Coordinates of C-alpha atoms (C1' of nucleotides) in Angstrom, one line a residue:
Chain A
M1 CA 25.7 -1.8 20.5
L2 CA 28.6 -2.4 18.2
L3 CA 31.4 -1.3 20.5
Q4 CA 32.2 0.6 23.6
V5 CA 35.0 3.1 23.6
T6 CA 36.4 3.8 27.0
A7 CA 40.0 4.5 26.3
S8 CA 40.8 8.2 26.1
S9 CA 41.7 8.5 22.5
L10 CA 44.4 10.9 21.5
P11 CA 45.8 11.6 18.0
S12 CA 48.9 9.5 17.2
K13 CA 52.3 11.1 17.2
S14 CA 53.2 9.1 14.1
N15 CA 51.8 10.8 11.0
L16 CA 52.6 7.9 8.7
Y17 CA 50.2 5.3 9.9
P18 CA 46.9 7.1 9.1
F19 CA 47.9 7.7 5.5
Q20 CA 49.2 4.2 5.1
I21 CA 45.9 2.6 5.8
Y22 CA 44.5 3.8 2.5
K23 CA 47.1 1.9 0.6
N24 CA 46.2 -1.4 2.1
P25 CA 42.9 -3.0 2.4
I26 CA 41.8 -3.6 6.0
E27 CA 38.9 -5.2 7.8
P28 CA 36.7 -2.6 9.7
A29 CA 37.0 -4.5 13.0
Q30 CA 40.8 -4.8 12.5
L31 CA 41.2 -1.0 12.1
L32 CA 38.9 -0.4 15.0
A33 CA 41.0 -2.5 17.3
L34 CA 44.2 -0.9 16.0
S35 CA 42.8 2.6 16.4
L36 CA 41.9 1.9 20.0
K37 CA 45.2 0.3 20.8
T38 CA 47.2 3.2 19.4
A39 CA 44.7 5.8 20.7
T40 CA 44.1 7.2 17.2
F41 CA 40.3 6.6 17.2
N42 CA 39.6 10.3 16.9
H43 CA 42.2 11.0 14.3
P44 CA 40.2 12.7 11.4
L45 CA 41.6 10.3 8.8
I46 CA 41.1 7.2 11.0
S47 CA 37.6 8.1 12.0
S48 CA 36.6 8.9 8.4
R49 CA 38.1 5.6 7.2
L50 CA 36.3 3.7 10.0
I51 CA 32.9 5.2 8.9
S52 CA 33.6 4.4 5.3
L53 CA 34.6 0.8 6.0
Y54 CA 31.7 0.1 8.3
T55 CA 29.2 1.8 5.9
H56 CA 30.3 -0.5 3.1
S57 CA 30.4 -3.6 5.1
K58 CA 27.3 -5.6 4.3
S59 CA 27.1 -7.1 7.8
T60 CA 26.8 -3.8 9.6
S61 CA 23.5 -2.0 9.8
L62 CA 23.2 1.8 9.4
D63 CA 22.2 2.1 13.1
H64 CA 25.5 0.5 14.1
V65 CA 27.4 2.9 12.0
R66 CA 25.5 5.7 13.6
S67 CA 26.4 4.5 17.1
L68 CA 30.1 4.5 16.0
F69 CA 29.7 8.0 14.6
D70 CA 28.2 9.2 17.9
Q71 CA 31.3 8.3 19.8
F72 CA 33.6 10.5 17.8
Q73 CA 34.7 13.6 19.7
Q74 CA 34.6 15.6 16.5
P75 CA 33.3 13.9 13.4
T76 CA 34.7 15.0 10.1
L77 CA 32.8 16.6 7.3
F78 CA 33.4 13.4 5.4
S79 CA 31.8 11.3 8.2
W80 CA 28.8 13.5 8.3
N81 CA 28.4 13.3 4.5
T82 CA 28.7 9.6 4.5
L83 CA 26.0 9.1 7.1
I84 CA 23.6 11.7 5.7
K85 CA 23.9 9.9 2.3
S86 CA 23.4 6.5 3.8
Y87 CA 20.1 7.5 5.4
V88 CA 18.8 8.7 2.0
Q89 CA 20.0 5.5 0.3
N90 CA 18.3 3.4 3.0
Q91 CA 15.0 5.1 2.4
R92 CA 15.3 7.0 5.6
S93 CA 15.3 10.5 4.2
Q94 CA 13.6 12.0 7.2
E95 CA 16.5 10.9 9.4
S96 CA 18.8 12.3 6.8
L97 CA 17.3 15.7 7.1
F98 CA 17.3 15.5 10.9
M99 CA 21.0 14.7 10.8
F100 CA 21.6 17.6 8.4
L101 CA 19.8 19.8 10.9
D102 CA 22.2 18.5 13.7
F103 CA 25.1 19.1 11.3
M104 CA 24.1 22.8 10.7
T105 CA 23.5 23.5 14.4
L106 CA 26.1 21.4 16.2
S107 CA 29.1 20.6 14.0
G108 CA 30.5 24.1 13.5
L109 CA 31.1 23.0 9.9
M110 CA 29.6 24.2 6.6
P111 CA 28.1 21.9 4.0
D112 CA 30.0 21.3 0.8
V113 CA 29.3 20.0 -2.7
F114 CA 29.0 16.5 -1.4
T115 CA 26.5 17.3 1.4
L116 CA 24.1 19.3 -0.6
P117 CA 23.1 16.9 -3.3
C118 CA 22.3 14.3 -0.6
V119 CA 20.0 16.6 1.4
I120 CA 18.4 18.0 -1.8
K121 CA 17.6 14.4 -2.8
A122 CA 16.1 13.8 0.7
C123 CA 13.9 16.9 0.3
G124 CA 12.7 15.6 -3.1
R125 CA 11.9 12.2 -1.7
L126 CA 10.0 13.6 1.2
M127 CA 8.2 16.3 -0.9
A128 CA 9.6 18.7 1.7
L129 CA 8.9 21.9 -0.3
K130 CA 9.7 24.3 2.4
E131 CA 13.1 22.7 3.4
G132 CA 13.9 22.3 -0.3
G133 CA 13.5 26.0 -0.9
Q134 CA 15.6 26.9 2.1
I135 CA 18.4 24.6 1.0
H136 CA 18.2 26.1 -2.5
G137 CA 18.8 29.5 -0.8
L138 CA 21.7 28.1 1.1
V139 CA 23.2 26.9 -2.1
F140 CA 23.3 30.4 -3.5
K141 CA 24.6 31.9 -0.2
L142 CA 27.5 29.4 -0.2
G143 CA 28.4 30.1 -3.8
F144 CA 27.7 26.6 -5.2
G145 CA 25.6 28.0 -7.9
S146 CA 27.8 26.6 -10.6
D147 CA 28.4 23.1 -9.3
L148 CA 27.0 20.5 -11.8
F149 CA 26.0 18.0 -9.1
V150 CA 24.3 20.5 -6.8
Q151 CA 22.4 22.2 -9.7
G152 CA 21.5 18.8 -11.2
S153 CA 20.1 17.6 -8.0
L154 CA 18.0 20.8 -7.7
V155 CA 16.5 20.0 -11.1
G156 CA 15.7 16.5 -9.8
M157 CA 14.2 17.9 -6.6
Y158 CA 11.9 20.3 -8.3
S159 CA 10.9 17.6 -10.8
K160 CA 9.8 15.4 -7.8
F161 CA 7.8 18.4 -6.5
K162 CA 6.1 18.4 -9.9
D163 CA 7.3 22.0 -10.1
I164 CA 8.5 21.9 -13.7
G165 CA 8.7 25.7 -13.8
S166 CA 11.4 25.9 -11.1
A167 CA 13.2 22.8 -12.5
R168 CA 13.4 24.4 -15.9
K169 CA 14.6 27.6 -14.4
V170 CA 17.5 25.9 -12.7
F171 CA 18.2 23.9 -15.8
D172 CA 18.3 27.0 -18.1
Q173 CA 20.8 28.7 -15.7
M174 CA 23.3 25.9 -15.7
T175 CA 26.5 26.5 -17.6
E176 CA 27.0 22.8 -18.4
R177 CA 24.5 20.0 -18.3
D178 CA 25.2 16.3 -18.3
L179 CA 22.9 13.4 -19.2
V180 CA 21.7 12.9 -15.6
T181 CA 20.4 16.5 -15.5
W182 CA 18.6 16.1 -18.8
N183 CA 17.0 12.9 -17.5
S184 CA 15.9 14.7 -14.3
L185 CA 14.1 17.4 -16.3
L186 CA 12.6 14.7 -18.6
D187 CA 11.2 13.0 -15.5
G188 CA 9.9 16.4 -14.3
Y189 CA 7.8 16.8 -17.4
V190 CA 6.5 13.3 -17.0
K191 CA 5.7 13.8 -13.3
D192 CA 3.9 17.0 -14.2
G193 CA 1.8 15.2 -16.7
E194 CA 3.3 17.1 -19.7
I195 CA 4.0 14.1 -21.9
E196 CA 4.0 16.1 -25.1
L197 CA 6.7 18.5 -23.7
A198 CA 8.6 15.4 -22.4
M199 CA 8.6 14.0 -25.9
E200 CA 9.9 17.3 -27.4
L201 CA 12.7 17.3 -24.8
F202 CA 13.5 13.7 -25.6
D203 CA 13.8 14.5 -29.3
E204 CA 16.0 17.5 -28.4
M205 CA 18.5 15.3 -26.5
T206 CA 21.7 14.6 -28.4
E207 CA 22.5 11.7 -26.2
R208 CA 20.2 9.3 -24.5
D209 CA 20.8 6.4 -22.2
V210 CA 18.7 3.6 -20.8
V211 CA 17.2 5.9 -18.2
S212 CA 16.0 8.4 -20.7
W213 CA 14.2 5.7 -22.6
T214 CA 12.8 4.2 -19.5
V215 CA 11.4 7.5 -18.3
M216 CA 9.5 7.8 -21.7
V217 CA 8.2 4.2 -21.4
D218 CA 7.0 5.0 -17.9
G219 CA 5.6 8.4 -18.8
L220 CA 3.6 7.2 -21.8
S221 CA 2.1 4.3 -20.0
K222 CA 1.2 6.5 -17.0
C223 CA -0.9 8.8 -19.2
G224 CA -2.8 5.8 -20.7
R225 CA -0.8 5.5 -23.9
V226 CA 0.4 2.0 -23.2
D227 CA 0.7 1.1 -27.0
D228 CA 3.0 4.0 -27.6
A229 CA 5.0 3.0 -24.5
R230 CA 5.4 -0.4 -26.1
K231 CA 6.6 1.1 -29.3
V232 CA 9.3 3.1 -27.4
F233 CA 10.1 0.0 -25.4
D234 CA 10.7 -2.0 -28.6
E235 CA 12.9 0.7 -30.1
M236 CA 15.2 0.9 -27.1
P237 CA 18.8 0.0 -27.9
R238 CA 19.4 -1.4 -24.5
R239 CA 17.1 -2.3 -21.6
N240 CA 17.6 -2.9 -17.9
F241 CA 15.4 -4.2 -15.1
A242 CA 13.8 -0.8 -14.7
S243 CA 12.8 -0.7 -18.4
W244 CA 11.1 -4.1 -18.3
N245 CA 9.5 -3.3 -15.0
A246 CA 8.2 0.0 -16.3
M247 CA 6.6 -1.7 -19.2
I248 CA 5.1 -4.5 -17.1
N249 CA 3.6 -1.8 -14.8
G250 CA 2.3 0.0 -17.8
Y251 CA 0.3 -3.0 -18.8
M252 CA -0.8 -3.7 -15.3
R253 CA -2.1 -0.1 -15.0
A254 CA -4.0 -0.6 -18.2
G255 CA -5.6 -3.7 -16.7
D256 CA -3.8 -5.9 -19.3
F257 CA -2.3 -8.5 -17.0
I258 CA -2.1 -10.9 -20.0
S259 CA 0.5 -8.7 -21.8
A260 CA 2.2 -8.0 -18.5
R261 CA 2.5 -11.7 -17.9
G262 CA 3.8 -12.2 -21.4
L263 CA 6.7 -9.9 -20.8
F264 CA 7.3 -11.4 -17.3
D265 CA 7.5 -14.9 -18.8
V266 CA 9.9 -13.7 -21.5
M267 CA 12.3 -12.0 -19.1
E268 CA 15.4 -14.0 -18.4
D269 CA 16.5 -12.3 -15.3
K270 CA 14.1 -10.7 -12.9
D271 CA 14.7 -8.5 -9.9
I272 CA 12.5 -8.3 -6.8
I273 CA 10.8 -5.2 -8.2
T274 CA 9.7 -7.3 -11.2
W275 CA 8.0 -9.8 -8.8
N276 CA 6.6 -7.0 -6.7
S277 CA 5.1 -5.3 -9.8
M278 CA 3.5 -8.5 -10.9
I279 CA 2.1 -9.3 -7.5
A280 CA 0.8 -5.8 -6.9
G281 CA -0.6 -5.7 -10.5
Y282 CA -2.5 -8.9 -10.1
E283 CA -3.8 -7.7 -6.8
H284 CA -5.0 -4.4 -8.3
N285 CA -6.7 -6.2 -11.1
G286 CA -8.5 -8.5 -8.8
R287 CA -6.5 -11.6 -9.6
C288 CA -5.5 -12.4 -6.1
S289 CA -5.0 -16.1 -6.6
E290 CA -2.4 -15.4 -9.4
A291 CA -0.7 -12.9 -7.0
L292 CA -0.5 -15.5 -4.3
K293 CA 0.8 -18.1 -6.7
L294 CA 3.7 -15.8 -7.7
F295 CA 4.5 -15.1 -4.1
T296 CA 4.9 -18.8 -3.4
K297 CA 7.0 -19.1 -6.6
L298 CA 9.4 -16.3 -5.7
L299 CA 10.0 -17.9 -2.3
N300 CA 10.7 -21.2 -4.0
L301 CA 13.2 -19.5 -6.4
G302 CA 15.1 -18.0 -3.4
Y303 CA 14.1 -14.3 -3.9
V304 CA 13.9 -12.4 -0.6
P305 CA 10.6 -10.6 -0.2
T306 CA 10.7 -6.9 0.6
H307 CA 8.2 -4.7 2.4
S308 CA 6.2 -4.1 -0.7
T309 CA 6.1 -7.8 -1.6
L310 CA 4.6 -8.4 1.8
V311 CA 2.2 -5.5 1.6
S312 CA 0.8 -6.6 -1.8
T313 CA 0.7 -10.2 -0.7
L314 CA -1.2 -9.4 2.5
S315 CA -3.6 -7.3 0.5
A316 CA -4.2 -10.2 -1.9
I317 CA -4.8 -12.5 1.1
S318 CA -7.2 -9.9 2.6
W319 CA -9.4 -9.9 -0.5
S320 CA -9.5 -13.7 -0.6
A321 CA -9.8 -14.0 3.2
L322 CA -7.3 -16.8 3.3
L323 CA -6.7 -16.7 7.1
S324 CA -4.3 -19.6 7.2
K325 CA -2.1 -18.1 4.5
G326 CA -2.2 -14.8 6.3
R327 CA -1.0 -16.4 9.5
W328 CA 1.9 -18.0 7.6
V329 CA 3.0 -14.6 6.1
H330 CA 2.7 -13.1 9.6
S331 CA 5.0 -15.7 11.1
Y332 CA 7.4 -15.3 8.1
M333 CA 7.5 -11.6 8.9
V334 CA 8.2 -12.2 12.5
K335 CA 10.9 -14.7 11.7
N336 CA 12.6 -12.4 9.3
G337 CA 12.5 -9.3 11.5
H338 CA 10.1 -7.1 9.5
K339 CA 9.1 -4.1 11.6
L340 CA 5.4 -3.4 11.9
D341 CA 5.6 0.3 12.5
G342 CA 4.8 1.3 9.0
V343 CA 2.5 0.3 6.1
L344 CA 3.3 -3.3 6.8
G345 CA 1.6 -3.1 10.2
T346 CA -1.4 -1.5 8.6
S347 CA -1.5 -4.3 6.0
L348 CA -1.3 -7.0 8.7
I349 CA -4.0 -5.4 10.8
E350 CA -6.2 -5.1 7.7
M351 CA -5.5 -8.6 6.8
Y352 CA -6.6 -10.0 10.1
C353 CA -9.7 -7.7 10.1
K354 CA -10.7 -8.8 6.7
C355 CA -10.0 -12.4 7.4
G356 CA -12.4 -12.2 10.3
S357 CA -9.9 -12.4 13.2
I358 CA -10.5 -9.1 14.9
E359 CA -8.9 -10.3 18.2
T360 CA -5.6 -11.0 16.4
A361 CA -5.9 -7.7 14.6
L362 CA -6.2 -6.0 18.0
K363 CA -3.2 -7.9 19.3
V364 CA -1.1 -6.8 16.4
F365 CA -2.3 -3.2 16.8
E366 CA -1.4 -3.2 20.5
S367 CA 2.0 -4.6 19.8
I368 CA 3.0 -1.7 17.6
P369 CA 5.1 0.7 19.6
N370 CA 4.8 3.9 17.6
K371 CA 1.3 3.9 16.3
K372 CA 0.8 6.0 13.3
L373 CA -2.2 7.4 11.5
G374 CA -2.7 4.4 9.3
H375 CA -2.8 1.9 12.1
W376 CA -5.6 3.9 13.8
T377 CA -7.5 4.2 10.6
T378 CA -7.3 0.5 9.9
I379 CA -8.2 -0.7 13.4
I380 CA -11.0 1.8 13.7
A381 CA -12.4 0.7 10.4
G382 CA -12.0 -2.9 11.5
L383 CA -13.7 -2.4 14.8
G384 CA -16.5 -0.5 13.4
T385 CA -19.0 -0.9 16.2
H386 CA -16.5 0.0 18.9
G387 CA -17.1 3.8 18.8
R388 CA -15.4 6.7 20.4
Y389 CA -11.7 6.0 19.6
F390 CA -12.1 9.3 17.8
N391 CA -11.4 11.6 20.7
M392 CA -8.6 9.5 22.0
M393 CA -7.0 9.9 18.7
I394 CA -7.2 13.7 18.6
K395 CA -6.5 14.3 22.3
D396 CA -3.9 11.6 23.3
Y397 CA -2.1 11.1 20.0
K398 CA -2.6 14.5 18.4
I399 CA -3.5 13.1 15.0
E400 CA -5.6 15.1 12.6
P401 CA -8.7 13.1 11.6
T402 CA -8.9 12.4 7.9
V403 CA -12.0 11.6 5.8
E404 CA -11.8 8.0 6.8
H405 CA -12.0 8.9 10.5
Y406 CA -15.0 11.0 9.9
G407 CA -16.4 8.1 8.0
C408 CA -16.1 5.9 11.1
L409 CA -17.8 8.6 13.2
V410 CA -20.6 8.8 10.8
D411 CA -20.9 5.0 10.8
I412 CA -21.1 5.0 14.6
L413 CA -23.8 7.7 14.7
C414 CA -25.7 5.9 12.0
R415 CA -25.7 2.6 13.9
A416 CA -27.1 4.3 16.9
G417 CA -29.9 5.7 14.7
H418 CA -28.8 9.3 15.0
L419 CA -29.2 10.0 11.3
E420 CA -29.8 13.7 11.6
E421 CA -26.7 14.1 13.6
A422 CA -24.7 12.0 11.2
K423 CA -26.0 14.1 8.4
N424 CA -24.8 17.2 10.3
V425 CA -21.4 15.8 10.8
I426 CA -21.1 15.1 7.0
E427 CA -22.2 18.6 6.2
S428 CA -20.0 20.4 8.7
M429 CA -16.8 18.3 8.3
P430 CA -13.8 20.3 7.0
L431 CA -13.1 17.7 4.3
K432 CA -15.0 16.7 1.3
P433 CA -17.2 13.7 2.1
N434 CA -16.4 10.6 0.0
K435 CA -18.6 7.9 -1.4
V436 CA -18.1 5.6 1.5
I437 CA -19.5 8.2 4.0
W438 CA -22.6 8.8 1.9
M439 CA -23.1 5.0 1.6
S440 CA -23.0 4.6 5.4
L441 CA -25.8 7.2 5.6
L442 CA -27.7 5.6 2.8
S443 CA -27.4 2.2 4.4
A444 CA -28.6 3.5 7.7
S445 CA -31.6 5.2 6.0
R446 CA -32.6 1.9 4.7
I447 CA -32.5 0.2 8.1
Y448 CA -34.2 3.1 9.9
K449 CA -36.6 3.7 7.0
K450 CA -35.6 7.4 6.7
V451 CA -36.5 7.8 3.0
E452 CA -35.8 11.5 2.8
I453 CA -32.2 11.3 4.1
G454 CA -31.7 8.1 2.0
E455 CA -32.6 9.9 -1.2
Y456 CA -30.3 12.8 -0.3
A457 CA -27.4 10.4 0.4
A458 CA -28.1 8.4 -2.8
Q459 CA -28.1 11.5 -4.8
S460 CA -24.8 12.6 -3.3
V461 CA -23.3 9.2 -4.1
T462 CA -24.5 9.3 -7.7
E463 CA -22.9 12.8 -8.1
I464 CA -19.6 11.4 -7.1
D465 CA -19.8 8.1 -9.0
P466 CA -22.9 7.7 -11.3
S467 CA -22.0 4.1 -12.2
F468 CA -21.7 2.9 -8.6
I469 CA -24.2 0.1 -8.4
E470 CA -24.5 -0.3 -4.7
S471 CA -26.2 3.0 -4.2
Y472 CA -29.0 2.0 -6.6
V473 CA -29.3 -1.3 -4.9
L474 CA -29.6 0.2 -1.5
L475 CA -32.0 2.9 -2.6
S476 CA -34.2 0.3 -4.2
N477 CA -34.0 -1.9 -1.1
M478 CA -35.0 1.1 1.0
Y479 CA -38.0 1.7 -1.1
A480 CA -38.9 -2.0 -1.0
A481 CA -38.6 -2.0 2.8
T482 CA -41.1 0.9 3.0
G483 CA -43.4 -0.7 0.4
N484 CA -42.8 2.0 -2.1
W485 CA -42.9 -0.3 -5.2
D486 CA -43.5 2.5 -7.6
K487 CA -40.2 4.1 -6.7
V488 CA -38.5 0.7 -6.8
S489 CA -39.3 0.4 -10.5
R490 CA -38.2 4.0 -11.1
V491 CA -34.7 3.2 -9.6
R492 CA -34.5 0.2 -11.9
D493 CA -35.3 2.4 -14.9
A494 CA -32.6 4.8 -13.8
M495 CA -30.2 1.9 -13.6
R496 CA -31.1 0.7 -17.1
K497 CA -30.6 4.2 -18.4
T498 CA -27.2 4.7 -17.0
G499 CA -26.3 1.2 -18.1
V500 CA -25.1 0.0 -14.7
K501 CA -25.3 -3.7 -14.2
K502 CA -25.3 -5.7 -11.0
D503 CA -22.3 -8.0 -10.7
A504 CA -23.1 -11.6 -10.3
G505 CA -23.0 -12.7 -6.7
C506 CA -20.0 -14.7 -5.9
S507 CA -18.8 -16.4 -2.7
L508 CA -15.5 -17.9 -1.8
I509 CA -14.7 -20.5 0.8
E510 CA -11.3 -21.9 1.8
Y511 CA -11.0 -25.7 2.1
R512 CA -7.7 -27.6 2.4
D513 CA -5.6 -24.7 1.2
E514 CA -7.8 -24.3 -1.9
V515 CA -10.4 -21.6 -2.7
H516 CA -13.7 -22.8 -3.8
E517 CA -15.8 -20.3 -5.7
F518 CA -19.5 -20.3 -6.1
I519 CA -21.8 -18.1 -8.2
A520 CA -25.6 -17.9 -7.8
G521 CA -27.2 -21.1 -9.1
D522 CA -23.8 -22.6 -9.6
K523 CA -23.8 -26.3 -10.7
S524 CA -20.1 -26.5 -11.7
H525 CA -18.6 -27.7 -8.5
P526 CA -17.5 -31.4 -8.5
R527 CA -19.6 -32.0 -5.4
T528 CA -22.7 -30.2 -6.8
H529 CA -24.9 -33.2 -6.2
E530 CA -24.0 -33.4 -2.5
I531 CA -24.3 -29.6 -2.1
Y532 CA -27.8 -29.4 -3.5
H533 CA -28.8 -32.4 -1.4
K534 CA -27.6 -30.5 1.6
L535 CA -29.5 -27.5 0.5
S536 CA -32.7 -29.4 0.5
K537 CA -32.0 -30.8 4.0
I538 CA -31.4 -27.2 5.0
R539 CA -34.7 -26.2 3.6
E540 CA -36.5 -28.9 5.7
R541 CA -34.7 -27.9 8.9
L542 CA -35.6 -24.2 8.3
K543 CA -39.2 -25.1 7.7
S544 CA -39.3 -27.1 10.9
V545 CA -38.3 -24.1 12.9
G546 CA -41.0 -22.1 11.1
Y547 CA -38.8 -20.0 8.9
V548 CA -40.5 -17.9 6.2
A549 CA -38.4 -16.5 3.4
D550 CA -38.1 -12.7 3.1
K551 CA -38.5 -12.0 -0.5
S552 CA -38.5 -8.2 -0.4
Q553 CA -35.0 -7.8 -1.6
V554 CA -35.0 -9.9 -4.7
L555 CA -33.8 -7.4 -7.2
L556 CA -34.5 -9.3 -10.4
H557 CA -37.9 -8.9 -11.7
I558 CA -39.4 -12.3 -11.3
E559 CA -43.1 -13.1 -11.4
G560 CA -44.6 -15.3 -8.6
D561 CA -43.3 -15.8 -5.1
D562 CA -42.2 -19.4 -5.7
E563 CA -39.6 -18.3 -8.2
K564 CA -38.3 -15.7 -5.9
E565 CA -37.8 -18.3 -3.2
T566 CA -35.9 -20.6 -5.5
E567 CA -33.7 -17.7 -6.5
L568 CA -32.9 -16.9 -2.9
E569 CA -32.1 -20.5 -2.1
S570 CA -29.4 -20.6 -4.8
H571 CA -27.6 -17.4 -3.7
S572 CA -23.9 -18.0 -3.8
E573 CA -23.3 -17.8 -0.1
R574 CA -25.9 -20.6 0.5
L575 CA -24.0 -22.9 -1.8
A576 CA -20.8 -22.0 0.0
I577 CA -22.3 -22.6 3.4
A578 CA -23.7 -25.9 2.2
F579 CA -20.3 -26.9 0.9
G580 CA -18.8 -25.8 4.2
L581 CA -21.2 -27.9 6.2
I582 CA -20.5 -31.1 4.3
S583 CA -16.8 -30.7 4.0
L584 CA -15.4 -29.0 7.1
K585 CA -15.2 -30.9 10.3
P586 CA -17.8 -30.0 13.0
G587 CA -16.6 -27.2 15.3
I588 CA -14.5 -25.5 12.6
P589 CA -15.9 -22.1 11.7
I590 CA -17.1 -21.7 8.2
R591 CA -15.5 -18.6 6.6
I592 CA -16.9 -17.1 3.5
V593 CA -16.1 -14.1 1.4
K594 CA -18.8 -12.5 -0.7
N595 CA -18.5 -9.8 -3.3
L596 CA -21.9 -8.2 -2.8
R597 CA -23.8 -7.1 0.3
V598 CA -25.5 -10.0 2.0
C599 CA -29.3 -9.9 1.4
N600 CA -31.9 -9.8 4.1
D601 CA -33.0 -13.3 3.6
C602 CA -29.6 -14.9 3.5
H603 CA -28.7 -13.0 6.6
S604 CA -31.6 -14.4 8.6
V605 CA -31.2 -17.8 7.2
T606 CA -27.5 -17.8 8.2
K607 CA -28.4 -16.8 11.7
H608 CA -30.8 -19.8 11.9
L609 CA -28.2 -22.1 10.5
S610 CA -25.6 -21.1 13.0
K611 CA -28.0 -22.2 15.7
I612 CA -29.5 -25.3 14.0
Y613 CA -26.0 -26.7 13.1
D614 CA -24.3 -25.1 16.1
R615 CA -21.6 -23.7 13.8
E616 CA -19.8 -20.4 13.7
I617 CA -20.3 -18.9 10.3
I618 CA -18.2 -15.9 9.3
V619 CA -19.3 -14.0 6.2
R620 CA -17.4 -11.1 4.9
D621 CA -19.4 -9.2 2.3
N622 CA -18.3 -6.1 0.5
S623 CA -19.0 -3.8 3.3
R624 CA -18.4 -5.6 6.6
F625 CA -18.1 -8.7 8.6
H626 CA -20.9 -10.9 9.8
H627 CA -20.0 -13.2 12.6
F628 CA -22.9 -15.6 13.1
K629 CA -23.1 -17.6 16.3
H630 CA -25.9 -19.2 18.3
G631 CA -28.5 -17.7 16.1
S632 CA -27.4 -14.1 16.1
C633 CA -25.0 -11.9 14.1
S634 CA -22.2 -9.6 15.3
C635 CA -23.5 -6.8 13.1
M636 CA -26.7 -6.7 15.3
D637 CA -28.7 -6.8 12.1
Y638 CA -27.2 -3.6 10.9
W639 CA -25.3 -3.7 7.6
Chain B
dG1 C1' 42.6 11.5 -0.4
dT2 C1' 37.2 7.7 1.0
dA3 C1' 31.9 11.2 -0.8
dG4 C1' 27.3 13.7 -4.5
dG5 C1' 22.4 14.3 -8.7
dG6 C1' 18.4 10.8 -13.0
dT7 C1' 14.4 5.5 -14.4
dT8 C1' 10.7 0.7 -12.4
dA9 C1' 7.1 -1.9 -7.4
dG10 C1' 4.8 -0.1 -2.5

DNA sequence: GTAGGGTTAG
């Protein structure tokens, strides 16, 4: 609490003092003390000035200003406007609209040409179509139909709604238009995907500023014309951060992180969005180690990470399963007071889930006071096996399930072997099932050898994404598991025809803050000799416990069982495990990330190894976690 | 007599 006002505050008899305060600069705390002493706290000029001073003071948070505001007997229109605007500026548009609602019902005042642009902007940000329409009606009723700022902001709002028709209508009715209004409309065309019309409008403009140009750079790159975007970028008479950032993001969207990096390196001054764009871009393009390097660099250079910096960084950490780094970021967040009740909480939970620390993920989940949809989705997906959170979500928290939640339900049913029931859920759910859901069903069909359902699921996946390799692999594995070799070769023919190729298997392991990467049959690691020596030891140990290799899932067409066995032995996760065994101290769990689904044989071998070497081995493949301990796996042989 | 609308990351 910033202050407590107990003195009954009456307007001053002296009329001179409230006017004088505008002439001389004054510290907010100084004016507050003065107003309390002279009982002028509620004077309209004083209260307005107080709100203004505290709003602009960097050391005062918006919530503090709000608590000051709440103590006024009758806040002025100016004070309302200032706070409503501050909420929008602080990315708290929802609260801005709530405050506007309070204003309309409680204040007894009417909005003016300063109030309306703020709330119209909030509607645009929130995509609040209904409220936006109502406020548009209010604008007419109050007779602000010819105010440039109000009309201009309506153009902006409809542009955000991608309702270019309404934006254009308001625009055409305006008696005067300034550059900001033109730019709003230009952005509307871009948001609506009408790049040709945007270009026409751009040519029509007699005056353009850096925003107009930037909107074009952004628009062209967003519809895949990154080379044209670059041409516009090069033609620009002047550029600001947003222009550079738009171009960088254009390249990142096109997957051209080399060109993006080129621009980044050339930039003399960078803002935090530049860094965030690079980190997010690298992360989207699967270059997580580059993303993490930049995160370290920006900290060293003294930039202050924002929410989105942390979200992207956590995401990069999740993909590479660098638990120690994730813990560091978590503690950084705690130290710097980042709240976890939004996307950031979701990212953190996801990071712990994907880095194999489900207990910490649960702890984080439980520590979040106002759990939102995303937190549930993430933790449920992470828990996987722990079913029946579904009803609690609907009943206790009144959250509408999304496709992901149905996905979890299907997964749970599949695990329990209720494949028909799972199929029924998919067919009767109110949302369109996605690839992931069909894959759960397909995966279960393989385990439970339900060929018919499996074929149905595989077909559905192929309809959604014909080039999705995993469905072919699973279908083939299912046929292999049921001894249907004829159909196995037919699947391979289908793969050849559609031109899908299996990615090379790749496993990562973290050792001494470095990531070591292995591909199948890899001989490039500096300690290759030791690793293969360890592999031969492993083979002996396995033989001594009577282990026989399961060769049913070797996808490559290799003649003769011996070759199959050799192929299995050099699977990337085996190399990573061998490396883990020789380099990590006994007792420390071996954590591995793999890009493909773990094969049957590696799975049973890893179970044995966890017992033989008394080691916890945690493997994250592309669909779930395998926590190997004392000879068994947390997935209960279902994956 | 302090206050309003447009571009870039998530």
